[in-house]
Amino acid sequence: MFKVEAAELIVARLPLKFRFETSFGVQTEKVIPLLILHGDGVQGVAEGTMERAPMYREETITGALGLLREVFLPRILGRSFPNPEALNDALGSFRGNRMARAMVEMAAWDLWARTLGVPLGTLLGGRKEAVEVGVSLGIQPDEAATVEIVRRHVEEGYRRIKLKIKPGWDVQPVRAVREAFPDIRLTVDANSAYTLADAGRLRALDDFDLTYIEQPLAWDDLLDHAELARRLRTPLCLDESVASARDARQGLALGAGGVINIKVARVGGHAEARRVHDIAEAFGAPVWCGGMLESGVGRAHNIHLSTLPNFRLPGDTSSASRYWERDLIEEPLEAESGLMPVPPGPGTGVTLDRAFVGEIAELQEEHRV
Ligand code: OSB
Ligand code: MG
């Protein structure tokens, strides 16, 4: 049982240490919405992964803040719940808006785990003390720069290299990297930049022994992915297209993908992420934990979720020091030889750096009944 006594909404901004270019745009900073749920002597914290503009999926920061203030928080403030799933039920059958809902659900899991005094991963059913990680590398100016940035991250011990691609920048970087590193685990991510008409071009990627091609087609498509999968040897990995356990079941049943990138916020929280994990396991499909350039708050949630057994491929949850000069939490989250230790202690095991967050916040508000 836990009670939601009060909630805080914060929006912080952090400059990224690198320019992150994908098929949908360029990012140089991160706007980070945070939700803190205050219980009886403990707090739970979560991070929103939507952006200002709906570039990845359809949600936005402005939309999420309004929804939290006007609809979600009034439903849970001042109430007690036996567990996070009961709190999620209190948000009723509202449609969509899974990233906004996930902020509440994930903060509730952290709050509940801290109330019980157990690590979040353990509460979710995970067992690992460290999880395997890779890196997601943005589009570089040319082949030489691509090979160079891959070399740096291979030397740091990352266990999988993922290259962002887009039409006109796909076979070239992949060929250059594969020639320089014949044996690394290599993948690509198109963030929905292609259509079925590009099947021929994508088939050229079959020559490079990629573990999978991530989300080549539309962000809300399954059927065309199934058709594309029949035309390629390389497995497809679904990211944007899986917003729920039902999407996962239908996608796997259709053959739209053989691998799923689970992003806990994209599917609406830890309970739904676990259902996606279980369905994939039943289909014999491995999953891995994706990232959205999260601060340490979201990163810690991702690491705990990744301790479940069917997370059998390295995730995108790389070292926080890659992204930020200074993180929003007090603990370092650093991988060693491609292994990210699970932060020990109750809940996510990390502590919001309130002083730093207070300095950089562009919005801070408190809500109670
Ligand atoms: O498609 O996985 C993606 C970042 C923002 C939006 C979408 C994606 C990504 C990444 C980066 O690939 C993963 C990370 O380092 O957090
Ligand atoms: Mg992706």
mmCIF file with all atom_site columns, C-alpha atoms in Angstrom, residues 152-348:
data_model
loop_
_atom_site.group_PDB
_atom_site.id
_atom_site.type_symbol
_atom_site.label_atom_id
_atom_site.label_alt_id
_atom_site.label_comp_id
_atom_site.label_asym_id
_atom_site.label_entity_id
_atom_site.label_seq_id
_atom_site.pdbx_PDB_ins_code
_atom_site.Cartn_x
_atom_site.Cartn_y
_atom_site.Cartn_z
_atom_site.occupancy
_atom_site.B_iso_or_equiv
_atom_site.pdbx_formal_charge
_atom_site.auth_seq_id
_atom_site.auth_comp_id
_atom_site.auth_asym_id
_atom_site.auth_atom_id
_atom_site.pdbx_PDB_model_num
ATOM 1   C CA . ARG A 1 152 ? 35.976 4.667   -29.977 1.00 0.00 ? 152 ARG A CA 1
ATOM 2   C CA . HIS A 1 153 ? 32.888 2.893   -28.693 1.00 0.00 ? 153 HIS A CA 1
ATOM 3   C CA . VAL A 1 154 ? 34.123 -0.597  -29.579 1.00 0.00 ? 154 VAL A CA 1
ATOM 4   C CA . GLU A 1 155 ? 37.287 0.199   -27.609 1.00 0.00 ? 155 GLU A CA 1
ATOM 5   C CA . GLU A 1 156 ? 35.137 1.273   -24.658 1.00 0.00 ? 156 GLU A CA 1
ATOM 6   C CA . GLY A 1 157 ? 33.682 -2.225  -24.635 1.00 0.00 ? 157 GLY A CA 1
ATOM 7   C CA . TYR A 1 158 ? 30.124 -1.618  -25.869 1.00 0.00 ? 158 TYR A CA 1
ATOM 8   C CA . ARG A 1 159 ? 28.593 -4.916  -26.927 1.00 0.00 ? 159 ARG A CA 1
ATOM 9   C CA . ARG A 1 160 ? 26.591 -3.722  -29.913 1.00 0.00 ? 160 ARG A CA 1
ATOM 10  C CA . ILE A 1 161 ? 26.921 -0.786  -32.274 1.00 0.00 ? 161 ILE A CA 1
ATOM 11  C CA . LYS A 1 162 ? 23.744 0.711   -33.747 1.00 0.00 ? 162 LYS A CA 1
ATOM 12  C CA . LEU A 1 163 ? 24.053 3.131   -36.650 1.00 0.00 ? 163 LEU A CA 1
ATOM 13  C CA . LYS A 1 164 ? 21.280 5.573   -37.507 1.00 0.00 ? 164 LYS A CA 1
ATOM 14  C CA . ILE A 1 165 ? 20.452 5.445   -41.209 1.00 0.00 ? 165 ILE A CA 1
ATOM 15  C CA . LYS A 1 166 ? 18.186 7.279   -43.660 1.00 0.00 ? 166 LYS A CA 1
ATOM 16  C CA . PRO A 1 167 ? 17.549 7.050   -47.413 1.00 0.00 ? 167 PRO A CA 1
ATOM 17  C CA . GLY A 1 168 ? 20.793 8.064   -49.103 1.00 0.00 ? 168 GLY A CA 1
ATOM 18  C CA . TRP A 1 169 ? 22.867 7.205   -46.022 1.00 0.00 ? 169 TRP A CA 1
ATOM 19  C CA . ASP A 1 170 ? 22.512 3.477   -45.376 1.00 0.00 ? 170 ASP A CA 1
ATOM 20  C CA . VAL A 1 171 ? 24.674 1.037   -47.333 1.00 0.00 ? 171 VAL A CA 1
ATOM 21  C CA . GLN A 1 172 ? 27.701 3.397   -47.355 1.00 0.00 ? 172 GLN A CA 1
ATOM 22  C CA . PRO A 1 173 ? 28.246 3.708   -43.575 1.00 0.00 ? 173 PRO A CA 1
ATOM 23  C CA . VAL A 1 174 ? 27.310 0.061   -42.991 1.00 0.00 ? 174 VAL A CA 1
ATOM 24  C CA . ARG A 1 175 ? 29.807 -1.195  -45.587 1.00 0.00 ? 175 ARG A CA 1
ATOM 25  C CA . ALA A 1 176 ? 32.589 1.031   -44.202 1.00 0.00 ? 176 ALA A CA 1
ATOM 26  C CA . VAL A 1 177 ? 31.982 -0.086  -40.620 1.00 0.00 ? 177 VAL A CA 1
ATOM 27  C CA . ARG A 1 178 ? 31.641 -3.767  -41.507 1.00 0.00 ? 178 ARG A CA 1
ATOM 28  C CA . GLU A 1 179 ? 34.933 -3.682  -43.460 1.00 0.00 ? 179 GLU A CA 1
ATOM 29  C CA . ALA A 1 180 ? 36.745 -2.090  -40.523 1.00 0.00 ? 180 ALA A CA 1
ATOM 30  C CA . PHE A 1 181 ? 35.097 -4.365  -37.906 1.00 0.00 ? 181 PHE A CA 1
ATOM 31  C CA . PRO A 1 182 ? 34.212 -7.755  -39.416 1.00 0.00 ? 182 PRO A CA 1
ATOM 32  C CA . ASP A 1 183 ? 33.148 -9.318  -36.093 1.00 0.00 ? 183 ASP A CA 1
ATOM 33  C CA . ILE A 1 184 ? 31.209 -6.716  -34.073 1.00 0.00 ? 184 ILE A CA 1
ATOM 34  C CA . ARG A 1 185 ? 27.499 -7.032  -33.374 1.00 0.00 ? 185 ARG A CA 1
ATOM 35  C CA . LEU A 1 186 ? 26.130 -4.354  -35.709 1.00 0.00 ? 186 LEU A CA 1
ATOM 36  C CA . THR A 1 187 ? 22.578 -3.026  -36.244 1.00 0.00 ? 187 THR A CA 1
ATOM 37  C CA . VAL A 1 188 ? 20.906 -0.068  -37.982 1.00 0.00 ? 188 VAL A CA 1
ATOM 38  C CA . ASP A 1 189 ? 17.910 2.111   -37.041 1.00 0.00 ? 189 ASP A CA 1
ATOM 39  C CA . ALA A 1 190 ? 15.922 4.013   -39.700 1.00 0.00 ? 190 ALA A CA 1
ATOM 40  C CA . ASN A 1 191 ? 13.287 5.610   -37.430 1.00 0.00 ? 191 ASN A CA 1
ATOM 41  C CA . SER A 1 192 ? 10.541 5.035   -40.007 1.00 0.00 ? 192 SER A CA 1
ATOM 42  C CA . ALA A 1 193 ? 12.331 6.735   -42.926 1.00 0.00 ? 193 ALA A CA 1
ATOM 43  C CA . TYR A 1 194 ? 11.567 4.143   -45.629 1.00 0.00 ? 194 TYR A CA 1
ATOM 44  C CA . THR A 1 195 ? 8.546  2.715   -47.441 1.00 0.00 ? 195 THR A CA 1
ATOM 45  C CA . LEU A 1 196 ? 7.948  -0.668  -49.038 1.00 0.00 ? 196 LEU A CA 1
ATOM 46  C CA . ALA A 1 197 ? 9.065  0.874   -52.340 1.00 0.00 ? 197 ALA A CA 1
ATOM 47  C CA . ASP A 1 198 ? 12.603 0.912   -50.827 1.00 0.00 ? 198 ASP A CA 1
ATOM 48  C CA . ALA A 1 199 ? 12.663 -2.858  -50.298 1.00 0.00 ? 199 ALA A CA 1
ATOM 49  C CA . GLY A 1 200 ? 15.353 -3.298  -52.953 1.00 0.00 ? 200 GLY A CA 1
ATOM 50  C CA . ARG A 1 201 ? 17.632 -0.763  -51.288 1.00 0.00 ? 201 ARG A CA 1
ATOM 51  C CA . LEU A 1 202 ? 17.070 -2.318  -47.880 1.00 0.00 ? 202 LEU A CA 1
ATOM 52  C CA . ARG A 1 203 ? 17.800 -5.779  -49.266 1.00 0.00 ? 203 ARG A CA 1
ATOM 53  C CA . ALA A 1 204 ? 21.345 -4.578  -50.007 1.00 0.00 ? 204 ALA A CA 1
ATOM 54  C CA . LEU A 1 205 ? 21.825 -4.492  -46.199 1.00 0.00 ? 205 LEU A CA 1
ATOM 55  C CA . ASP A 1 206 ? 21.459 -8.289  -46.140 1.00 0.00 ? 206 ASP A CA 1
ATOM 56  C CA . ASP A 1 207 ? 25.154 -8.529  -47.150 1.00 0.00 ? 207 ASP A CA 1
ATOM 57  C CA . PHE A 1 208 ? 26.488 -7.107  -43.883 1.00 0.00 ? 208 PHE A CA 1
ATOM 58  C CA . ASP A 1 209 ? 25.466 -9.600  -41.224 1.00 0.00 ? 209 ASP A CA 1
ATOM 59  C CA . LEU A 1 210 ? 23.334 -7.135  -39.228 1.00 0.00 ? 210 LEU A CA 1
ATOM 60  C CA . THR A 1 211 ? 21.660 -8.539  -36.116 1.00 0.00 ? 211 THR A CA 1
ATOM 61  C CA . TYR A 1 212 ? 18.518 -6.628  -37.138 1.00 0.00 ? 212 TYR A CA 1
ATOM 62  C CA . ILE A 1 213 ? 17.189 -3.579  -38.986 1.00 0.00 ? 213 ILE A CA 1
ATOM 63  C CA . GLU A 1 214 ? 15.247 -1.369  -36.538 1.00 0.00 ? 214 GLU A CA 1
ATOM 64  C CA . GLN A 1 215 ? 11.968 0.289   -37.548 1.00 0.00 ? 215 GLN A CA 1
ATOM 65  C CA . PRO A 1 216 ? 12.508 0.780   -41.293 1.00 0.00 ? 216 PRO A CA 1
ATOM 66  C CA . LEU A 1 217 ? 8.858  1.652   -42.071 1.00 0.00 ? 217 LEU A CA 1
ATOM 67  C CA . ALA A 1 218 ? 6.112  3.917   -40.725 1.00 0.00 ? 218 ALA A CA 1
ATOM 68  C CA . TRP A 1 219 ? 5.873  4.586   -36.981 1.00 0.00 ? 219 TRP A CA 1
ATOM 69  C CA . ASP A 1 220 ? 2.370  3.111   -36.746 1.00 0.00 ? 220 ASP A CA 1
ATOM 70  C CA . ASP A 1 221 ? 2.705  0.270   -39.249 1.00 0.00 ? 221 ASP A CA 1
ATOM 71  C CA . LEU A 1 222 ? 2.805  -3.497  -38.798 1.00 0.00 ? 222 LEU A CA 1
ATOM 72  C CA . LEU A 1 223 ? 1.467  -4.881  -42.097 1.00 0.00 ? 223 LEU A CA 1
ATOM 73  C CA . ASP A 1 224 ? 4.097  -3.392  -44.404 1.00 0.00 ? 224 ASP A CA 1
ATOM 74  C CA . HIS A 1 225 ? 6.818  -4.493  -41.976 1.00 0.00 ? 225 HIS A CA 1
ATOM 75  C CA . ALA A 1 226 ? 5.494  -8.050  -42.309 1.00 0.00 ? 226 ALA A CA 1
ATOM 76  C CA . GLU A 1 227 ? 5.707  -7.790  -46.103 1.00 0.00 ? 227 GLU A CA 1
ATOM 77  C CA . LEU A 1 228 ? 9.217  -6.311  -45.934 1.00 0.00 ? 228 LEU A CA 1
ATOM 78  C CA . ALA A 1 229 ? 10.349 -9.027  -43.512 1.00 0.00 ? 229 ALA A CA 1
ATOM 79  C CA . ARG A 1 230 ? 9.367  -11.646 -46.110 1.00 0.00 ? 230 ARG A CA 1
ATOM 80  C CA . ARG A 1 231 ? 11.637 -9.934  -48.650 1.00 0.00 ? 231 ARG A CA 1
ATOM 81  C CA . LEU A 1 232 ? 14.758 -9.678  -46.421 1.00 0.00 ? 232 LEU A CA 1
ATOM 82  C CA . ARG A 1 233 ? 17.018 -12.186 -44.709 1.00 0.00 ? 233 ARG A CA 1
ATOM 83  C CA . THR A 1 234 ? 17.976 -9.763  -41.906 1.00 0.00 ? 234 THR A CA 1
ATOM 84  C CA . PRO A 1 235 ? 15.430 -9.795  -39.048 1.00 0.00 ? 235 PRO A CA 1
ATOM 85  C CA . LEU A 1 236 ? 13.420 -6.637  -38.422 1.00 0.00 ? 236 LEU A CA 1
ATOM 86  C CA . CYS A 1 237 ? 13.263 -5.068  -34.951 1.00 0.00 ? 237 CYS A CA 1
ATOM 87  C CA . LEU A 1 238 ? 10.135 -3.082  -34.056 1.00 0.00 ? 238 LEU A CA 1
ATOM 88  C CA . ASP A 1 239 ? 10.484 0.132   -32.039 1.00 0.00 ? 239 ASP A CA 1
ATOM 89  C CA . GLU A 1 240 ? 7.965  2.934   -32.792 1.00 0.00 ? 240 GLU A CA 1
ATOM 90  C CA . SER A 1 241 ? 5.283  0.486   -34.013 1.00 0.00 ? 241 SER A CA 1
ATOM 91  C CA . VAL A 1 242 ? 4.871  -1.301  -30.678 1.00 0.00 ? 242 VAL A CA 1
ATOM 92  C CA . ALA A 1 243 ? 2.888  0.856   -28.251 1.00 0.00 ? 243 ALA A CA 1
ATOM 93  C CA . SER A 1 244 ? 1.273  -1.996  -26.322 1.00 0.00 ? 244 SER A CA 1
ATOM 94  C CA . ALA A 1 245 ? 1.337  -5.707  -25.556 1.00 0.00 ? 245 ALA A CA 1
ATOM 95  C CA . ARG A 1 246 ? -1.379 -6.143  -28.163 1.00 0.00 ? 246 ARG A CA 1
ATOM 96  C CA . ASP A 1 247 ? 0.784  -4.480  -30.823 1.00 0.00 ? 247 ASP A CA 1
ATOM 97  C CA . ALA A 1 248 ? 3.603  -6.841  -29.802 1.00 0.00 ? 248 ALA A CA 1
ATOM 98  C CA . ARG A 1 249 ? 1.360  -9.902  -30.124 1.00 0.00 ? 249 ARG A CA 1
ATOM 99  C CA . GLN A 1 250 ? -0.044 -8.809  -33.483 1.00 0.00 ? 250 GLN A CA 1
ATOM 100 C CA . GLY A 1 251 ? 3.365  -7.787  -34.833 1.00 0.00 ? 251 GLY A CA 1
ATOM 101 C CA . LEU A 1 252 ? 4.977  -11.069 -33.853 1.00 0.00 ? 252 LEU A CA 1
ATOM 102 C CA . ALA A 1 253 ? 2.013  -13.113 -35.130 1.00 0.00 ? 253 ALA A CA 1
ATOM 103 C CA . LEU A 1 254 ? 2.158  -11.279 -38.488 1.00 0.00 ? 254 LEU A CA 1
ATOM 104 C CA . GLY A 1 255 ? 5.928  -11.742 -38.765 1.00 0.00 ? 255 GLY A CA 1
ATOM 105 C CA . ALA A 1 256 ? 6.416  -7.954  -38.809 1.00 0.00 ? 256 ALA A CA 1
ATOM 106 C CA . GLY A 1 257 ? 9.504  -8.351  -36.644 1.00 0.00 ? 257 GLY A CA 1
ATOM 107 C CA . GLY A 1 258 ? 11.619 -10.976 -34.969 1.00 0.00 ? 258 GLY A CA 1
ATOM 108 C CA . VAL A 1 259 ? 12.957 -8.691  -32.262 1.00 0.00 ? 259 VAL A CA 1
ATOM 109 C CA . ILE A 1 260 ? 11.344 -5.958  -30.127 1.00 0.00 ? 260 ILE A CA 1
ATOM 110 C CA . ASN A 1 261 ? 12.965 -2.815  -28.768 1.00 0.00 ? 261 ASN A CA 1
ATOM 111 C CA . ILE A 1 262 ? 11.094 -2.188  -25.506 1.00 0.00 ? 262 ILE A CA 1
ATOM 112 C CA . LYS A 1 263 ? 10.949 1.400   -24.334 1.00 0.00 ? 263 LYS A CA 1
ATOM 113 C CA . VAL A 1 264 ? 9.078  1.421   -21.076 1.00 0.00 ? 264 VAL A CA 1
ATOM 114 C CA . ALA A 1 265 ? 7.545  4.857   -21.568 1.00 0.00 ? 265 ALA A CA 1
ATOM 115 C CA . ARG A 1 266 ? 6.468  4.183   -25.170 1.00 0.00 ? 266 ARG A CA 1
ATOM 116 C CA . VAL A 1 267 ? 4.256  1.288   -24.023 1.00 0.00 ? 267 VAL A CA 1
ATOM 117 C CA . GLY A 1 268 ? 2.806  3.087   -20.987 1.00 0.00 ? 268 GLY A CA 1
ATOM 118 C CA . GLY A 1 269 ? 4.931  1.870   -18.089 1.00 0.00 ? 269 GLY A CA 1
ATOM 119 C CA . HIS A 1 270 ? 6.642  -1.070  -16.430 1.00 0.00 ? 270 HIS A CA 1
ATOM 120 C CA . ALA A 1 271 ? 3.630  -3.396  -16.196 1.00 0.00 ? 271 ALA A CA 1
ATOM 121 C CA . GLU A 1 272 ? 2.888  -3.113  -19.929 1.00 0.00 ? 272 GLU A CA 1
ATOM 122 C CA . ALA A 1 273 ? 6.624  -3.383  -20.735 1.00 0.00 ? 273 ALA A CA 1
ATOM 123 C CA . ARG A 1 274 ? 6.699  -6.630  -18.777 1.00 0.00 ? 274 ARG A CA 1
ATOM 124 C CA . ARG A 1 275 ? 3.682  -7.906  -20.767 1.00 0.00 ? 275 ARG A CA 1
ATOM 125 C CA . VAL A 1 276 ? 5.491  -7.076  -24.028 1.00 0.00 ? 276 VAL A CA 1
ATOM 126 C CA . HIS A 1 277 ? 8.543  -8.917  -22.666 1.00 0.00 ? 277 HIS A CA 1
ATOM 127 C CA . ASP A 1 278 ? 6.462  -11.990 -21.787 1.00 0.00 ? 278 ASP A CA 1
ATOM 128 C CA . ILE A 1 279 ? 4.663  -12.116 -25.140 1.00 0.00 ? 279 ILE A CA 1
ATOM 129 C CA . ALA A 1 280 ? 7.944  -11.879 -27.044 1.00 0.00 ? 280 ALA A CA 1
ATOM 130 C CA . GLU A 1 281 ? 9.339  -14.673 -24.883 1.00 0.00 ? 281 GLU A CA 1
ATOM 131 C CA . ALA A 1 282 ? 6.334  -16.856 -25.750 1.00 0.00 ? 282 ALA A CA 1
ATOM 132 C CA . PHE A 1 283 ? 7.070  -16.239 -29.453 1.00 0.00 ? 283 PHE A CA 1
ATOM 133 C CA . GLY A 1 284 ? 10.769 -17.059 -28.939 1.00 0.00 ? 284 GLY A CA 1
ATOM 134 C CA . ALA A 1 285 ? 11.646 -13.463 -29.876 1.00 0.00 ? 285 ALA A CA 1
ATOM 135 C CA . PRO A 1 286 ? 14.404 -11.658 -27.938 1.00 0.00 ? 286 PRO A CA 1
ATOM 136 C CA . VAL A 1 287 ? 13.838 -8.120  -26.639 1.00 0.00 ? 287 VAL A CA 1
ATOM 137 C CA . TRP A 1 288 ? 16.229 -5.352  -25.665 1.00 0.00 ? 288 TRP A CA 1
ATOM 138 C CA . CYS A 1 289 ? 15.791 -2.078  -23.829 1.00 0.00 ? 289 CYS A CA 1
ATOM 139 C CA . GLY A 1 290 ? 15.767 1.039   -25.987 1.00 0.00 ? 290 GLY A CA 1
ATOM 140 C CA . GLY A 1 291 ? 16.603 4.552   -24.850 1.00 0.00 ? 291 GLY A CA 1
ATOM 141 C CA . MET A 1 292 ? 15.373 8.094   -25.498 1.00 0.00 ? 292 MET A CA 1
ATOM 142 C CA . LEU A 1 293 ? 18.534 9.958   -24.428 1.00 0.00 ? 293 LEU A CA 1
ATOM 143 C CA . GLU A 1 294 ? 17.227 9.877   -20.853 1.00 0.00 ? 294 GLU A CA 1
ATOM 144 C CA . SER A 1 295 ? 18.812 11.534  -17.867 1.00 0.00 ? 295 SER A CA 1
ATOM 145 C CA . GLY A 1 296 ? 19.850 9.258   -15.015 1.00 0.00 ? 296 GLY A CA 1
ATOM 146 C CA . VAL A 1 297 ? 16.241 9.173   -13.796 1.00 0.00 ? 297 VAL A CA 1
ATOM 147 C CA . GLY A 1 298 ? 14.882 7.390   -16.874 1.00 0.00 ? 298 GLY A CA 1
ATOM 148 C CA . ARG A 1 299 ? 18.151 5.526   -17.434 1.00 0.00 ? 299 ARG A CA 1
ATOM 149 C CA . ALA A 1 300 ? 17.891 3.902   -13.982 1.00 0.00 ? 300 ALA A CA 1
ATOM 150 C CA . HIS A 1 301 ? 14.325 2.758   -14.739 1.00 0.00 ? 301 HIS A CA 1
ATOM 151 C CA . ASN A 1 302 ? 15.576 1.245   -18.028 1.00 0.00 ? 302 ASN A CA 1
ATOM 152 C CA . ILE A 1 303 ? 18.423 -0.609  -16.326 1.00 0.00 ? 303 ILE A CA 1
ATOM 153 C CA . HIS A 1 304 ? 16.085 -2.171  -13.754 1.00 0.00 ? 304 HIS A CA 1
ATOM 154 C CA . LEU A 1 305 ? 13.609 -3.287  -16.435 1.00 0.00 ? 305 LEU A CA 1
ATOM 155 C CA . SER A 1 306 ? 16.492 -4.840  -18.408 1.00 0.00 ? 306 SER A CA 1
ATOM 156 C CA . THR A 1 307 ? 17.123 -7.338  -15.595 1.00 0.00 ? 307 THR A CA 1
ATOM 157 C CA . LEU A 1 308 ? 14.172 -9.466  -16.821 1.00 0.00 ? 308 LEU A CA 1
ATOM 158 C CA . PRO A 1 309 ? 15.338 -12.700 -18.514 1.00 0.00 ? 309 PRO A CA 1
ATOM 159 C CA . ASN A 1 310 ? 14.164 -12.181 -22.110 1.00 0.00 ? 310 ASN A CA 1
ATOM 160 C CA . PHE A 1 311 ? 16.262 -9.000  -22.428 1.00 0.00 ? 311 PHE A CA 1
ATOM 161 C CA . ARG A 1 312 ? 18.727 -11.145 -24.380 1.00 0.00 ? 312 ARG A CA 1
ATOM 162 C CA . LEU A 1 313 ? 20.305 -8.497  -26.627 1.00 0.00 ? 313 LEU A CA 1
ATOM 163 C CA . PRO A 1 314 ? 22.349 -5.450  -25.476 1.00 0.00 ? 314 PRO A CA 1
ATOM 164 C CA . GLY A 1 315 ? 20.265 -2.322  -24.804 1.00 0.00 ? 315 GLY A CA 1
ATOM 165 C CA . ASP A 1 316 ? 20.804 1.367   -25.653 1.00 0.00 ? 316 ASP A CA 1
ATOM 166 C CA . THR A 1 317 ? 21.313 2.343   -22.011 1.00 0.00 ? 317 THR A CA 1
ATOM 167 C CA . SER A 1 318 ? 24.926 3.467   -22.282 1.00 0.00 ? 318 SER A CA 1
ATOM 168 C CA . SER A 1 319 ? 27.017 5.439   -19.756 1.00 0.00 ? 319 SER A CA 1
ATOM 169 C CA . ALA A 1 320 ? 25.483 8.713   -18.558 1.00 0.00 ? 320 ALA A CA 1
ATOM 170 C CA . SER A 1 321 ? 28.842 10.462  -19.057 1.00 0.00 ? 321 SER A CA 1
ATOM 171 C CA . ARG A 1 322 ? 28.478 9.921   -22.824 1.00 0.00 ? 322 ARG A CA 1
ATOM 172 C CA . TYR A 1 323 ? 25.474 12.224  -22.829 1.00 0.00 ? 323 TYR A CA 1
ATOM 173 C CA . TRP A 1 324 ? 25.958 14.840  -20.095 1.00 0.00 ? 324 TRP A CA 1
ATOM 174 C CA . GLU A 1 325 ? 28.625 16.942  -18.419 1.00 0.00 ? 325 GLU A CA 1
ATOM 175 C CA . ARG A 1 326 ? 26.446 16.721  -15.317 1.00 0.00 ? 326 ARG A CA 1
ATOM 176 C CA . ASP A 1 327 ? 23.505 14.345  -14.844 1.00 0.00 ? 327 ASP A CA 1
ATOM 177 C CA . LEU A 1 328 ? 20.288 15.020  -12.882 1.00 0.00 ? 328 LEU A CA 1
ATOM 178 C CA . ILE A 1 329 ? 21.106 12.316  -10.326 1.00 0.00 ? 329 ILE A CA 1
ATOM 179 C CA . GLU A 1 330 ? 23.850 11.962  -7.737  1.00 0.00 ? 330 GLU A CA 1
ATOM 180 C CA . GLU A 1 331 ? 25.041 8.449   -8.657  1.00 0.00 ? 331 GLU A CA 1
ATOM 181 C CA . PRO A 1 332 ? 27.205 7.761   -11.727 1.00 0.00 ? 332 PRO A CA 1
ATOM 182 C CA . LEU A 1 333 ? 25.645 5.282   -14.180 1.00 0.00 ? 333 LEU A CA 1
ATOM 183 C CA . GLU A 1 334 ? 28.716 4.000   -16.001 1.00 0.00 ? 334 GLU A CA 1
ATOM 184 C CA . ALA A 1 335 ? 29.164 0.798   -18.011 1.00 0.00 ? 335 ALA A CA 1
ATOM 185 C CA . GLU A 1 336 ? 32.354 -1.215  -17.686 1.00 0.00 ? 336 GLU A CA 1
ATOM 186 C CA . SER A 1 337 ? 33.280 -3.481  -20.619 1.00 0.00 ? 337 SER A CA 1
ATOM 187 C CA . GLY A 1 338 ? 29.731 -3.141  -21.929 1.00 0.00 ? 338 GLY A CA 1
ATOM 188 C CA . LEU A 1 339 ? 28.143 -4.134  -18.631 1.00 0.00 ? 339 LEU A CA 1
ATOM 189 C CA . MET A 1 340 ? 25.984 -1.583  -16.787 1.00 0.00 ? 340 MET A CA 1
ATOM 190 C CA . PRO A 1 341 ? 25.687 -2.320  -13.057 1.00 0.00 ? 341 PRO A CA 1
ATOM 191 C CA . VAL A 1 342 ? 22.135 -2.202  -11.686 1.00 0.00 ? 342 VAL A CA 1
ATOM 192 C CA . PRO A 1 343 ? 22.039 0.633   -9.116  1.00 0.00 ? 343 PRO A CA 1
ATOM 193 C CA . PRO A 1 344 ? 21.621 -1.107  -5.745  1.00 0.00 ? 344 PRO A CA 1
ATOM 194 C CA . GLY A 1 345 ? 19.179 -0.102  -3.025  1.00 0.00 ? 345 GLY A CA 1
ATOM 195 C CA . PRO A 1 346 ? 15.406 0.392   -2.922  1.00 0.00 ? 346 PRO A CA 1
ATOM 196 C CA . GLY A 1 347 ? 13.469 1.582   -5.978  1.00 0.00 ? 347 GLY A CA 1
ATOM 197 C CA . THR A 1 348 ? 15.567 2.741   -8.913  1.00 0.00 ? 348 THR A CA 1
#
